[in-house]
Each structure stands twice: as structure tokens, then as C-alpha cells.
Short mmCIF file of C-alpha atoms and ligand atoms in Angstrom, two decimals:
data_model
loop_
_atom_site.label_atom_id
_atom_site.label_comp_id
_atom_site.label_asym_id
_atom_site.label_seq_id
_atom_site.Cartn_x
_atom_site.Cartn_y
_atom_site.Cartn_z
CA MET A 1 -155.32 227.64 24.86
CA ASN A 2 -158.50 228.35 23.02
CA HIS A 3 -160.70 229.81 25.74
CA VAL A 4 -159.07 233.23 25.43
CA ASP A 5 -159.15 235.10 22.15
CA GLN A 6 -155.70 234.65 20.68
CA ASN A 7 -155.92 237.91 18.76
CA SER A 8 -154.45 240.89 20.47
CA LEU A 9 -157.23 243.29 21.26
CA ASP A 10 -156.11 246.89 21.71
CA TRP A 11 -158.30 249.57 23.18
CA SER A 12 -158.35 253.31 22.82
CA SER A 13 -160.02 255.31 25.59
CA GLN A 14 -160.91 258.99 25.28
CA PRO A 15 -162.91 261.49 27.27
CA GLY A 16 -166.56 260.59 26.83
CA ARG A 17 -169.73 262.05 28.30
CA PRO A 18 -170.27 262.46 32.05
CA LEU A 19 -171.08 258.97 33.30
CA ARG A 20 -174.81 258.53 33.88
CA GLY A 21 -177.34 255.79 34.49
CA SER A 22 -177.35 252.42 36.14
CA VAL A 23 -174.60 249.84 35.58
CA ARG A 24 -175.22 246.22 36.55
CA VAL A 25 -171.79 244.60 36.88
CA PRO A 26 -171.34 240.81 36.56
CA GLY A 27 -171.28 238.23 39.34
CA ASP A 28 -168.52 237.91 41.90
CA LYS A 29 -165.52 235.92 40.72
CA SER A 30 -164.46 234.62 44.14
CA VAL A 31 -167.96 233.46 45.00
CA SER A 32 -168.53 231.89 41.57
CA HIS A 33 -165.34 229.76 41.79
CA ARG A 34 -166.19 228.56 45.28
CA ALA A 35 -169.83 227.84 44.49
CA LEU A 36 -168.79 225.57 41.61
CA MET A 37 -166.23 223.69 43.67
CA LEU A 38 -168.38 223.10 46.74
CA ALA A 39 -171.44 222.21 44.65
CA ALA A 40 -169.30 219.71 42.71
CA ILE A 41 -168.36 217.72 45.81
CA ALA A 42 -171.73 218.10 47.56
CA GLU A 43 -174.48 215.48 47.66
CA GLY A 44 -177.30 216.55 45.32
CA ASP A 45 -177.97 219.31 42.83
CA SER A 46 -177.13 222.96 43.45
CA ARG A 47 -178.30 225.92 41.40
CA ILE A 48 -175.98 228.92 41.13
CA ARG A 49 -177.57 232.22 40.11
CA GLY A 50 -175.64 235.34 39.17
CA PHE A 51 -172.68 233.16 38.14
CA LEU A 52 -169.83 235.11 36.54
CA GLU A 53 -169.63 234.16 32.85
CA GLY A 54 -165.93 235.03 32.80
CA GLU A 55 -163.03 233.06 31.34
CA ASP A 56 -161.66 232.34 34.84
CA THR A 57 -164.82 230.85 36.27
CA ARG A 58 -165.65 229.00 33.07
CA ALA A 59 -162.19 227.44 33.24
CA THR A 60 -163.00 226.14 36.73
CA ALA A 61 -166.32 224.76 35.47
CA ALA A 62 -164.50 223.02 32.60
CA VAL A 63 -161.97 221.49 35.00
CA LEU A 64 -164.75 220.15 37.22
CA SER A 65 -166.53 218.72 34.16
CA GLN A 66 -163.28 217.02 33.20
CA LEU A 67 -163.28 215.48 36.68
CA GLY A 68 -166.69 213.93 36.02
CA VAL A 69 -169.09 216.58 37.35
CA ARG A 70 -172.17 217.30 35.22
CA ILE A 71 -172.77 221.06 35.04
CA GLU A 72 -175.71 222.48 33.12
CA THR A 73 -176.22 226.04 31.90
CA PRO A 74 -179.99 226.67 31.87
CA SER A 75 -179.36 230.32 31.02
CA ALA A 76 -176.48 232.80 30.97
CA GLY A 77 -175.37 233.47 34.53
CA GLU A 78 -176.91 230.28 35.82
CA ARG A 79 -175.45 226.84 36.50
CA VAL A 80 -176.95 223.64 37.84
CA VAL A 81 -174.22 221.48 39.32
CA HIS A 82 -174.95 217.80 39.86
CA GLY A 83 -172.78 217.10 42.89
CA VAL A 84 -170.84 213.84 42.97
CA GLY A 85 -170.15 213.81 46.72
CA LEU A 86 -166.84 214.24 48.54
CA HIS A 87 -165.29 211.12 46.97
CA GLY A 88 -167.05 211.11 43.61
CA LEU A 89 -164.58 213.05 41.43
CA ARG A 90 -162.87 210.99 38.69
CA GLY A 91 -159.28 211.57 37.61
CA SER A 92 -158.39 212.90 34.18
CA SER A 93 -155.38 211.81 32.16
CA GLN A 94 -155.34 215.24 30.51
CA PRO A 95 -153.96 218.42 32.13
CA LEU A 96 -156.56 220.55 33.90
CA ASP A 97 -156.39 224.03 32.37
CA CYS A 98 -157.06 226.83 34.85
CA GLY A 99 -156.49 229.54 32.23
CA ASN A 100 -155.56 232.85 33.86
CA ALA A 101 -157.12 232.05 37.24
CA GLY A 102 -154.93 232.03 40.34
CA THR A 103 -158.00 231.44 42.48
CA GLY A 104 -159.02 228.46 40.34
CA MET A 105 -155.58 226.87 40.43
CA ARG A 106 -154.82 227.42 44.11
CA LEU A 107 -158.21 226.29 45.39
CA LEU A 108 -158.29 223.28 43.06
CA THR A 109 -154.83 222.28 44.29
CA GLY A 110 -156.21 222.05 47.83
CA LEU A 111 -159.24 220.12 46.62
CA LEU A 112 -157.20 217.71 44.50
CA ALA A 113 -154.59 217.04 47.21
CA GLY A 114 -157.15 214.86 48.99
CA GLN A 115 -158.23 212.76 45.98
CA ALA A 116 -157.33 209.16 45.17
CA PHE A 117 -156.06 210.09 41.67
CA ASP A 118 -153.22 212.17 40.23
CA SER A 119 -153.89 215.51 38.52
CA THR A 120 -151.87 218.04 36.56
CA LEU A 121 -152.89 221.70 36.72
CA VAL A 122 -151.72 224.11 34.03
CA GLY A 123 -152.39 227.77 33.25
CA ASP A 124 -151.69 230.52 30.72
CA ASP A 125 -148.48 232.56 30.48
CA SER A 126 -149.46 234.90 33.31
CA LEU A 127 -150.61 232.14 35.68
CA SER A 128 -147.48 230.12 34.87
CA LYS A 129 -145.41 232.86 36.50
CA ARG A 130 -147.37 233.01 39.76
CA PRO A 131 -145.98 231.59 43.01
CA MET A 132 -147.52 228.31 44.13
CA ARG A 133 -145.29 227.35 47.08
CA ARG A 134 -147.56 229.40 49.29
CA VAL A 135 -150.11 226.60 48.82
CA THR A 136 -147.92 223.58 48.10
CA ASP A 137 -145.71 224.02 51.21
CA PRO A 138 -148.51 224.00 53.80
CA LEU A 139 -150.33 221.29 51.82
CA ALA A 140 -147.13 219.20 52.00
CA SER A 141 -147.15 219.55 55.76
CA MET A 142 -150.68 218.10 55.66
CA GLY A 143 -149.22 215.07 53.85
CA ALA A 144 -149.87 216.10 50.22
CA ARG A 145 -147.34 215.42 47.45
CA ILE A 146 -147.26 218.12 44.80
CA ASP A 147 -144.55 218.68 42.20
CA THR A 148 -143.98 222.19 40.86
CA ARG A 149 -141.61 223.72 38.34
CA ASP A 150 -139.45 225.57 40.85
CA GLY A 151 -142.52 226.72 42.75
CA LEU A 152 -144.43 227.65 39.58
CA PRO A 153 -147.11 225.85 37.54
CA PRO A 154 -147.65 223.31 36.11
CA LEU A 155 -148.50 221.50 39.32
CA HIS A 156 -148.62 217.73 39.53
CA VAL A 157 -150.78 216.67 42.47
CA HIS A 158 -150.22 213.06 43.53
CA GLY A 159 -153.34 211.20 44.55
CA GLY A 160 -153.81 208.67 47.33
CA GLN A 161 -151.89 210.65 49.95
CA PRO A 162 -153.50 210.50 53.38
CA LEU A 163 -153.91 214.05 54.72
CA ARG A 164 -153.85 215.19 58.32
CA GLY A 165 -155.15 218.48 59.66
CA ILE A 166 -152.74 221.27 60.56
CA HIS A 167 -152.63 224.40 62.61
CA TYR A 168 -151.22 226.95 60.17
CA GLU A 169 -150.36 230.58 60.64
CA LEU A 170 -150.37 232.18 57.20
CA PRO A 171 -147.21 234.21 56.53
CA VAL A 172 -149.12 236.46 54.09
CA ALA A 173 -152.79 237.46 54.13
CA SER A 174 -154.22 235.29 51.35
CA ALA A 175 -157.78 234.04 51.01
CA GLN A 176 -156.64 231.70 48.26
CA VAL A 177 -154.14 229.95 50.52
CA LYS A 178 -156.59 229.82 53.40
CA SER A 179 -159.25 228.36 51.10
CA ALA A 180 -156.93 225.76 49.57
CA LEU A 181 -156.05 224.51 53.06
CA LEU A 182 -159.70 224.44 54.17
CA LEU A 183 -160.63 222.42 51.08
CA ALA A 184 -157.80 219.96 51.77
CA GLY A 185 -158.96 219.93 55.39
CA LEU A 186 -162.30 218.43 54.27
CA TYR A 187 -160.31 215.29 53.33
CA ALA A 188 -157.90 215.35 56.30
CA ALA A 189 -157.92 213.36 59.50
CA GLY A 190 -158.41 215.68 62.46
CA GLU A 191 -158.67 219.41 62.66
CA THR A 192 -157.36 222.10 60.30
CA GLN A 193 -156.96 225.49 61.89
CA ILE A 194 -155.92 228.64 60.02
CA VAL A 195 -154.76 231.90 61.53
CA GLU A 196 -154.28 234.93 59.26
CA PRO A 197 -152.01 237.94 59.80
CA HIS A 198 -154.91 240.14 58.58
CA PRO A 199 -158.46 238.90 58.00
CA THR A 200 -159.20 238.10 54.36
CA ARG A 201 -162.41 237.38 52.45
CA ASP A 202 -164.34 234.60 54.18
CA TYR A 203 -166.46 233.25 51.32
CA THR A 204 -165.11 229.71 51.64
CA GLU A 205 -165.98 229.64 55.33
CA ARG A 206 -169.47 231.09 54.82
CA MET A 207 -170.18 228.80 51.92
CA LEU A 208 -168.95 225.66 53.68
CA ALA A 209 -171.39 226.50 56.47
CA ALA A 210 -174.17 227.04 53.91
CA PHE A 211 -173.41 223.59 52.44
CA GLY A 212 -173.80 222.14 55.95
CA TRP A 213 -170.15 221.50 56.90
CA PRO A 214 -169.42 222.23 60.56
CA ILE A 215 -166.95 225.13 60.67
CA THR A 216 -166.01 227.76 63.22
CA PHE A 217 -164.76 231.09 61.92
CA SER A 218 -164.25 234.71 62.85
CA PRO A 219 -162.16 237.44 61.18
CA GLY A 220 -158.63 236.02 60.91
CA HIS A 221 -159.49 232.49 62.12
CA ALA A 222 -161.06 229.37 60.64
CA ARG A 223 -161.29 225.85 61.98
CA LEU A 224 -162.87 222.67 60.64
CA ALA A 225 -162.40 218.92 60.82
CA GLY A 226 -162.58 216.27 58.11
CA GLY A 227 -165.17 213.53 57.84
CA HIS A 228 -168.45 215.35 57.23
CA VAL A 229 -170.73 215.73 54.21
CA LEU A 230 -171.58 218.72 52.01
CA ARG A 231 -175.27 218.99 51.13
CA ALA A 232 -176.31 220.72 47.92
CA THR A 233 -177.72 224.19 48.27
CA ASP A 234 -178.57 227.07 45.96
CA VAL A 235 -176.14 229.99 45.78
CA ASP A 236 -177.01 233.59 44.84
CA VAL A 237 -173.86 235.30 43.66
CA PRO A 238 -173.73 239.07 44.34
CA ALA A 239 -172.34 241.52 41.77
CA ASP A 240 -168.57 241.75 42.04
CA PHE A 241 -167.34 244.74 44.07
CA SER A 242 -164.01 244.49 42.23
CA SER A 243 -165.80 245.04 38.90
CA ALA A 244 -167.87 247.88 40.38
CA ALA A 245 -164.57 249.45 41.51
CA PHE A 246 -163.70 250.70 38.00
CA PHE A 247 -166.99 252.57 37.81
CA LEU A 248 -166.62 253.95 41.33
CA VAL A 249 -163.31 255.52 40.35
CA ALA A 250 -164.51 256.52 36.87
CA ALA A 251 -167.59 258.39 38.09
CA SER A 252 -165.60 259.97 40.94
CA ILE A 253 -163.07 261.51 38.54
CA ALA A 254 -165.18 262.29 35.45
CA PRO A 255 -166.88 265.69 35.96
CA GLY A 256 -170.67 265.73 35.96
CA SER A 257 -171.01 261.99 36.59
CA GLU A 258 -173.64 260.23 38.65
CA LEU A 259 -173.87 256.45 38.45
CA ARG A 260 -175.88 253.79 40.23
CA LEU A 261 -174.42 250.29 40.67
CA PRO A 262 -177.20 247.97 41.87
CA ALA A 263 -176.90 244.90 44.12
CA VAL A 264 -173.13 244.94 44.63
CA GLY A 265 -171.58 242.54 47.16
CA LEU A 266 -170.45 244.50 50.22
CA ASN A 267 -168.61 241.87 52.23
CA PRO A 268 -166.43 244.03 54.52
CA ARG A 269 -163.34 242.09 53.48
CA ARG A 270 -163.84 243.45 49.95
CA THR A 271 -164.89 247.06 50.36
CA GLY A 272 -161.63 248.73 51.40
CA LEU A 273 -161.70 250.86 48.22
CA LEU A 274 -164.96 252.43 49.36
CA GLN A 275 -163.23 253.66 52.50
CA ALA A 276 -160.09 254.69 50.63
CA LEU A 277 -162.05 256.73 48.07
CA ARG A 278 -164.10 258.36 50.81
CA LEU A 279 -160.87 259.33 52.59
CA MET A 280 -159.88 260.97 49.30
CA GLY A 281 -163.10 262.98 49.22
CA ALA A 282 -165.29 260.75 47.01
CA ASP A 283 -169.07 261.03 47.13
CA ILE A 284 -170.34 257.44 47.32
CA THR A 285 -173.45 256.36 49.16
CA VAL A 286 -174.85 252.92 49.83
CA GLU A 287 -178.59 252.55 49.39
CA GLN A 288 -180.92 249.69 50.24
CA GLU A 289 -178.37 247.66 52.15
CA ARG A 290 -179.74 244.14 52.47
CA GLU A 291 -178.69 240.51 52.62
CA ALA A 292 -178.79 238.22 49.58
CA GLY A 293 -177.52 234.64 49.61
CA GLY A 294 -175.95 235.16 53.04
CA GLU A 295 -173.88 238.16 51.87
CA PRO A 296 -174.44 241.88 52.46
CA VAL A 297 -175.33 243.69 49.21
CA GLY A 298 -176.39 247.23 48.43
CA ASP A 299 -176.85 249.74 45.62
CA LEU A 300 -173.89 252.08 45.27
CA VAL A 301 -174.49 255.64 44.11
CA VAL A 302 -171.38 257.57 43.09
CA ARG A 303 -171.16 261.20 42.06
CA HIS A 304 -168.21 263.17 40.76
CA ALA A 305 -166.22 264.88 43.50
CA PRO A 306 -162.76 266.47 43.61
CA LEU A 307 -160.33 263.94 45.11
CA HIS A 308 -157.25 264.63 47.18
CA GLY A 309 -154.26 262.42 47.98
CA VAL A 310 -153.99 260.41 51.20
CA GLU A 311 -151.60 258.26 53.18
CA LEU A 312 -153.50 255.04 52.73
CA PRO A 313 -153.97 253.21 56.06
CA GLU A 314 -152.15 249.88 55.79
CA ALA A 315 -155.00 248.11 57.55
CA LEU A 316 -157.14 248.70 54.44
CA VAL A 317 -154.74 246.87 52.10
CA PRO A 318 -156.11 243.29 52.36
CA ASP A 319 -159.69 244.59 52.02
CA MET A 320 -158.90 246.26 48.69
CA ILE A 321 -156.12 244.06 47.35
CA ASP A 322 -157.65 243.75 43.87
CA GLU A 323 -158.61 247.43 43.67
CA PHE A 324 -155.15 249.01 43.66
CA PRO A 325 -154.89 249.43 39.89
CA ALA A 326 -158.10 251.49 39.99
CA LEU A 327 -156.92 253.37 43.09
CA PHE A 328 -153.63 254.26 41.34
CA ILE A 329 -155.68 256.04 38.66
CA ALA A 330 -157.71 257.94 41.27
CA ALA A 331 -154.48 258.95 43.03
CA ALA A 332 -152.84 260.03 39.76
CA VAL A 333 -155.58 262.60 39.12
CA ALA A 334 -156.21 263.61 42.76
CA GLY A 335 -154.83 266.80 44.25
CA GLY A 336 -151.61 266.15 46.18
CA ARG A 337 -149.71 263.03 47.11
CA THR A 338 -150.93 259.51 47.82
CA VAL A 339 -148.71 257.09 49.72
CA ILE A 340 -149.32 253.34 49.52
CA ARG A 341 -147.42 250.96 51.81
CA GLY A 342 -147.72 247.36 52.93
CA ALA A 343 -148.96 246.15 49.54
CA ALA A 344 -146.07 243.94 48.36
CA GLU A 345 -148.61 241.25 47.40
CA LEU A 346 -149.44 243.43 44.39
CA ARG A 347 -146.18 242.25 42.87
CA VAL A 348 -147.47 238.65 42.50
CA LYS A 349 -150.92 239.25 41.02
CA GLU A 350 -151.84 238.66 37.35
CA SER A 351 -148.93 241.04 36.73
CA ASP A 352 -146.58 242.93 39.05
CA ARG A 353 -149.23 245.57 39.61
CA ILE A 354 -146.92 248.10 41.24
CA ALA A 355 -144.53 248.00 38.28
CA THR A 356 -147.18 247.79 35.54
CA MET A 357 -149.20 250.68 36.98
CA ALA A 358 -146.10 252.81 37.57
CA THR A 359 -144.83 252.23 34.02
CA GLY A 360 -148.24 252.86 32.50
CA LEU A 361 -148.90 256.01 34.51
CA ARG A 362 -145.46 257.38 33.64
CA ALA A 363 -146.27 256.82 29.97
CA LEU A 364 -149.23 259.17 30.53
CA GLY A 365 -146.99 261.76 32.17
CA ALA A 366 -147.75 261.02 35.84
CA MET A 367 -145.19 261.37 38.61
CA ILE A 368 -144.97 258.14 40.54
CA GLU A 369 -142.25 256.57 42.65
CA GLU A 370 -142.24 252.81 43.08
CA THR A 371 -141.33 251.36 46.46
CA PRO A 372 -140.86 247.65 47.26
CA ASP A 373 -144.31 247.45 48.89
CA GLY A 374 -146.24 250.30 47.31
CA ALA A 375 -145.87 253.64 45.60
CA ILE A 376 -145.89 257.38 46.10
CA ILE A 377 -148.14 259.00 43.53
CA HIS A 378 -148.14 262.73 42.88
CA GLY A 379 -151.52 263.68 41.49
CA GLY A 380 -151.89 265.91 38.45
CA ARG A 381 -153.10 265.72 34.87
CA LEU A 382 -152.77 262.65 32.69
CA GLY A 383 -151.87 263.01 29.02
CA ALA A 384 -152.17 260.85 25.92
CA GLY A 385 -150.00 257.76 25.63
CA THR A 386 -149.74 254.03 25.07
CA VAL A 387 -149.71 251.50 27.91
CA GLU A 388 -149.40 247.70 28.12
CA SER A 389 -151.94 245.55 29.94
CA HIS A 390 -149.34 242.84 30.69
CA LEU A 391 -152.11 240.23 30.26
CA ASP A 392 -153.76 241.68 33.37
CA HIS A 393 -157.49 242.40 33.17
CA ARG A 394 -157.48 244.94 35.98
CA ILE A 395 -154.60 246.92 34.47
CA ALA A 396 -156.48 247.15 31.16
CA MET A 397 -159.73 248.34 32.77
CA SER A 398 -157.91 250.82 35.01
CA PHE A 399 -156.28 252.53 32.05
CA ALA A 400 -159.63 252.60 30.26
CA VAL A 401 -160.78 254.69 33.24
CA ALA A 402 -157.68 256.90 32.95
CA GLY A 403 -158.64 257.67 29.33
CA LEU A 404 -161.83 259.36 30.56
CA VAL A 405 -159.89 262.24 32.04
CA ALA A 406 -156.62 262.24 30.07
CA THR A 407 -155.96 265.19 27.80
CA GLY A 408 -155.62 262.87 24.78
CA PRO A 409 -156.34 259.26 23.80
CA VAL A 410 -154.99 256.45 25.97
CA GLN A 411 -154.09 253.40 23.91
CA ILE A 412 -154.10 250.14 25.91
CA ASN A 413 -152.39 247.20 24.24
CA ASP A 414 -153.72 243.66 24.46
CA CYS A 415 -156.89 243.82 26.52
CA ARG A 416 -158.19 240.33 25.74
CA HIS A 417 -157.82 239.23 29.39
CA VAL A 418 -160.59 241.59 30.48
CA ALA A 419 -162.92 238.70 29.61
CA THR A 420 -161.43 236.67 32.49
CA SER A 421 -163.36 238.69 35.06
CA PHE A 422 -165.54 241.21 33.22
CA PRO A 423 -167.07 240.05 29.96
CA GLY A 424 -168.99 242.92 28.39
CA PHE A 425 -166.98 245.65 30.13
CA LEU A 426 -166.54 247.65 26.94
CA GLU A 427 -170.25 247.69 26.10
CA LEU A 428 -171.31 248.49 29.67
CA ALA A 429 -168.72 251.24 29.92
CA ASN A 430 -169.69 252.81 26.60
CA GLY A 431 -173.36 252.51 27.57
CA CYS A 432 -172.86 254.86 30.53
CA GLY A 433 -170.59 257.42 28.87
CA PHE A 434 -167.10 256.04 28.21
CA ALA A 435 -165.65 256.47 24.71
CA LEU A 436 -163.79 253.17 24.35
CA GLN A 437 -162.92 251.60 21.03
CA ALA A 438 -161.45 248.18 20.36
CA ALA A 439 -159.35 247.15 17.39
CA VAL A 440 -158.39 243.50 16.78
C1 S3P B 1 -159.04 235.80 45.91
C2 S3P B 1 -158.08 236.20 46.81
C3 S3P B 1 -157.10 237.25 46.51
C4 S3P B 1 -157.50 238.09 45.32
C5 S3P B 1 -157.97 237.25 44.18
C6 S3P B 1 -159.17 236.42 44.58
C7 S3P B 1 -159.95 234.72 46.29
O1 S3P B 1 -155.85 236.64 46.21
O2 S3P B 1 -156.42 238.90 44.91
O3 S3P B 1 -158.33 238.05 43.07
O4 S3P B 1 -160.97 234.50 45.58
O5 S3P B 1 -159.70 234.06 47.29
P1 S3P B 1 -154.79 236.25 47.38
O6 S3P B 1 -155.35 235.16 48.17
O7 S3P B 1 -153.56 235.83 46.64
O8 S3P B 1 -154.58 237.51 48.18
#
């Protein structure tokens, strides 16, 4: 693949200055993927502002272009998508490369299941190890035909399969699975109804409504029927809470810090880390809470505060599922013990995040016990050491945060995947006080 730098990019992170100033993090990844997909199959032209210029979302844009959608880039962070309508996509004889993006691949699988043409979806080494039956099984019960390699990518989606709506109770809380089924449901006869074991992010539901598709939803439920039309609309993408998360933890643990993070998306299904950090004693306030593009946003102000360990309430897990790597760092330097349970999903993210964080933290001298669905972390001091990113952007950025407070340099191997979700992380981080260096 050529959209990710093939050169290994190692980082070294050391204690810097106290973190100060204002950090504007990039656009939300989940919202950017969905905005592209819905705009592509809408009638008319949609403008997306605040679009995440990450490898993941650019991969989705490239796939949609390959399927015949014209997408313009008037400026960085902006896209104009010329929608082709629900039945206007054209098949491609070439594989559709989703890069590192689980969200891209799973949502596109739902979208492509209802098309008249065949498609093959491929991904990078990390994505090629991620489970896909969670989407292909329920899609099969809607009438889709999808071949996998033992449940893993590449996926071959057969076209021309008539779909019918289903009532599906998700076995695991997953917004990607829910969204894939809702997208297939646009092409299905009858009603598709989804029930979740715990409510997950509802961007697909909100955005379908914004594009004019009749949909009923509430936390944990979504219901729609096929046979309507999506009408182009403009989308304002908020700053990604998951990118802000690294700075929330960093400023909380680095003495003397005070950081402002403007206009961050505060959808309640995303902000579990805010509650978790506050339970640990963090000093984070939300200022100027407002609505932008149908989503709650606000400016986050975070000041250093001594943290203590907690038994993390399991109910918070789905609302902070992407923030655990950062939370592990906070817990490793907090006073006392932090217990995480009910988070087995972490094992099937871009890496097995329980194992990669436990191994990395141990390399820095932390005491951490892995459990099948979480970890017990004994807080203390972190020392110098070398850790592996395992091709996982969030692991790399989390250990960059650890380097701020470790007693010696933290070397993080192979950080090139940070560009999937957070291009410019290194510059932004160094701009507010980190001491991060990259070596190709
Ligand atoms: C996402 C859902 C979550 C999350 C991922 C983005 C989405 O995955 O971890 O980063 O945009 O729907 P799961 O659906 O697998 O929990």
C-alpha cells in the first residue's frame, strides 16, 4: 500500500515543559467516514467541513471515488461530494483498499451488500487480522452474500442480492456493526431494527436523519425502512474527542500544565473518559457548550491534578472504548490501583490493546496484571524503555504521553500509523510542551 509511509518511524518522548496553550485537534474520524458515505449516495452536492485529513478517512474517500463518486477538496479539511444517489455507485474491478480502517471496511461492507455489483474490500496487515463475521453474519441473514478468509479480510461482497430488513440484537456493543446494518437497511425491503446491549455512538442515525431519511432512534435502539431517498446536506465535523483524549491525559499528569482544547465533539456516547478521569481526580472543565452541525461541542480546559486509581464503572466502557490506551497511562501514574473490567472488545481493535498496553507499560517498569476483559494497574512511576506500537495509532500516542512523565526517554517503535487518525500529532504536541522526536 502506498498511502501509509512504508518507512518505520520511531519516536522518542521525554519530559518536556508543562503543557500550555490551546490545541485544536483534527476532525472526528467516525463522523468524517459517515459524512463521506452518506453524501456519496445522496441526491445532490454536500460540503463537509472539518473533515479529518487522516489516512483512514482518505482511504474511504478513495474507495468512494473508485466507485464513481466525484469528491473535490477545495481546501484542507474540506470536501465537496457530488452524490450519485442510492443506486448510482459503479462497481470496480480492482480491490477497494480500506487501509487501516475498521470503520471504513465494516460500514462499506453494509453499503456494498445492497449494490448490483460485486466488490472486494482489502486492508493493511492490522485490518487483515480484525474480525468481520460480526458484520457478515447479520448481513447474511438480511440476504447478503459475502465471502471472507475465515472471518477475516479480504471480503468479497456479491452484488445483486435482494436484501430484507431484520430485527437484530447485537451480541456486542458495536457502532460499526449497527451502522453497517443500517446502511444495508437502506437497500432492504421492509424494516431493519437494531437493539444494542449498551448504547453506542449514534452518528449514523443522526446523520441519516440530517440527510432526510426517516429513522427512529433512542439510546440502544434504531429502526428504519428501505425505499427512501437521501438528500444532500452540509456536514460540520466536530474535533475528535478521541484525539483530544491524549491531551486530556497528558495535561492531567504533567505538573504545571493547563491546556485548552477548543470545539471538541461531546456526544455523550464518546465522553466516557471525561467521567473516568474526573473519578480519578482530574481537573477538566467544559466551557461554552453549544451545538454545531447537530452535535454537542464545547471547549475543554484541563489542568494538572494528582490522580488516584479507581474501579472503573463497567457502564462507562462503551462510551470510552477508544480511550483505554490513554486511560492505561493515567492509571499507571495515578496513586493506587485501577481496575478495568468488561472491556474484552479492546482485544480486537487495531491491536490487542490490553496486551499491547500491558507489555508496553511493563517495559517502562509498571505493575499491571492482564485479565481476559481488562487489567489491574498499580500506579507508580514510569521509567525509560522501548515499546512497540503494534501498528496501532492510539498505542503510539499513548506512550508519547507516558514519555512526558517517565524518568527517562520512552522510545516508541514504528509510529507511522498515527497518521491514520491524527496527522500532525507530533507538531501539535511539541507546540504545547511535549519533547517528541521522530527518526525515520
Ligand atoms: C467506531 C466504533 C468503534 C470504535 C471505532 C470507531 C465507529 O468500534 O472503536 O474506533 O466509527 O463506529 P466498534 O464498533 O468495533 O466498537
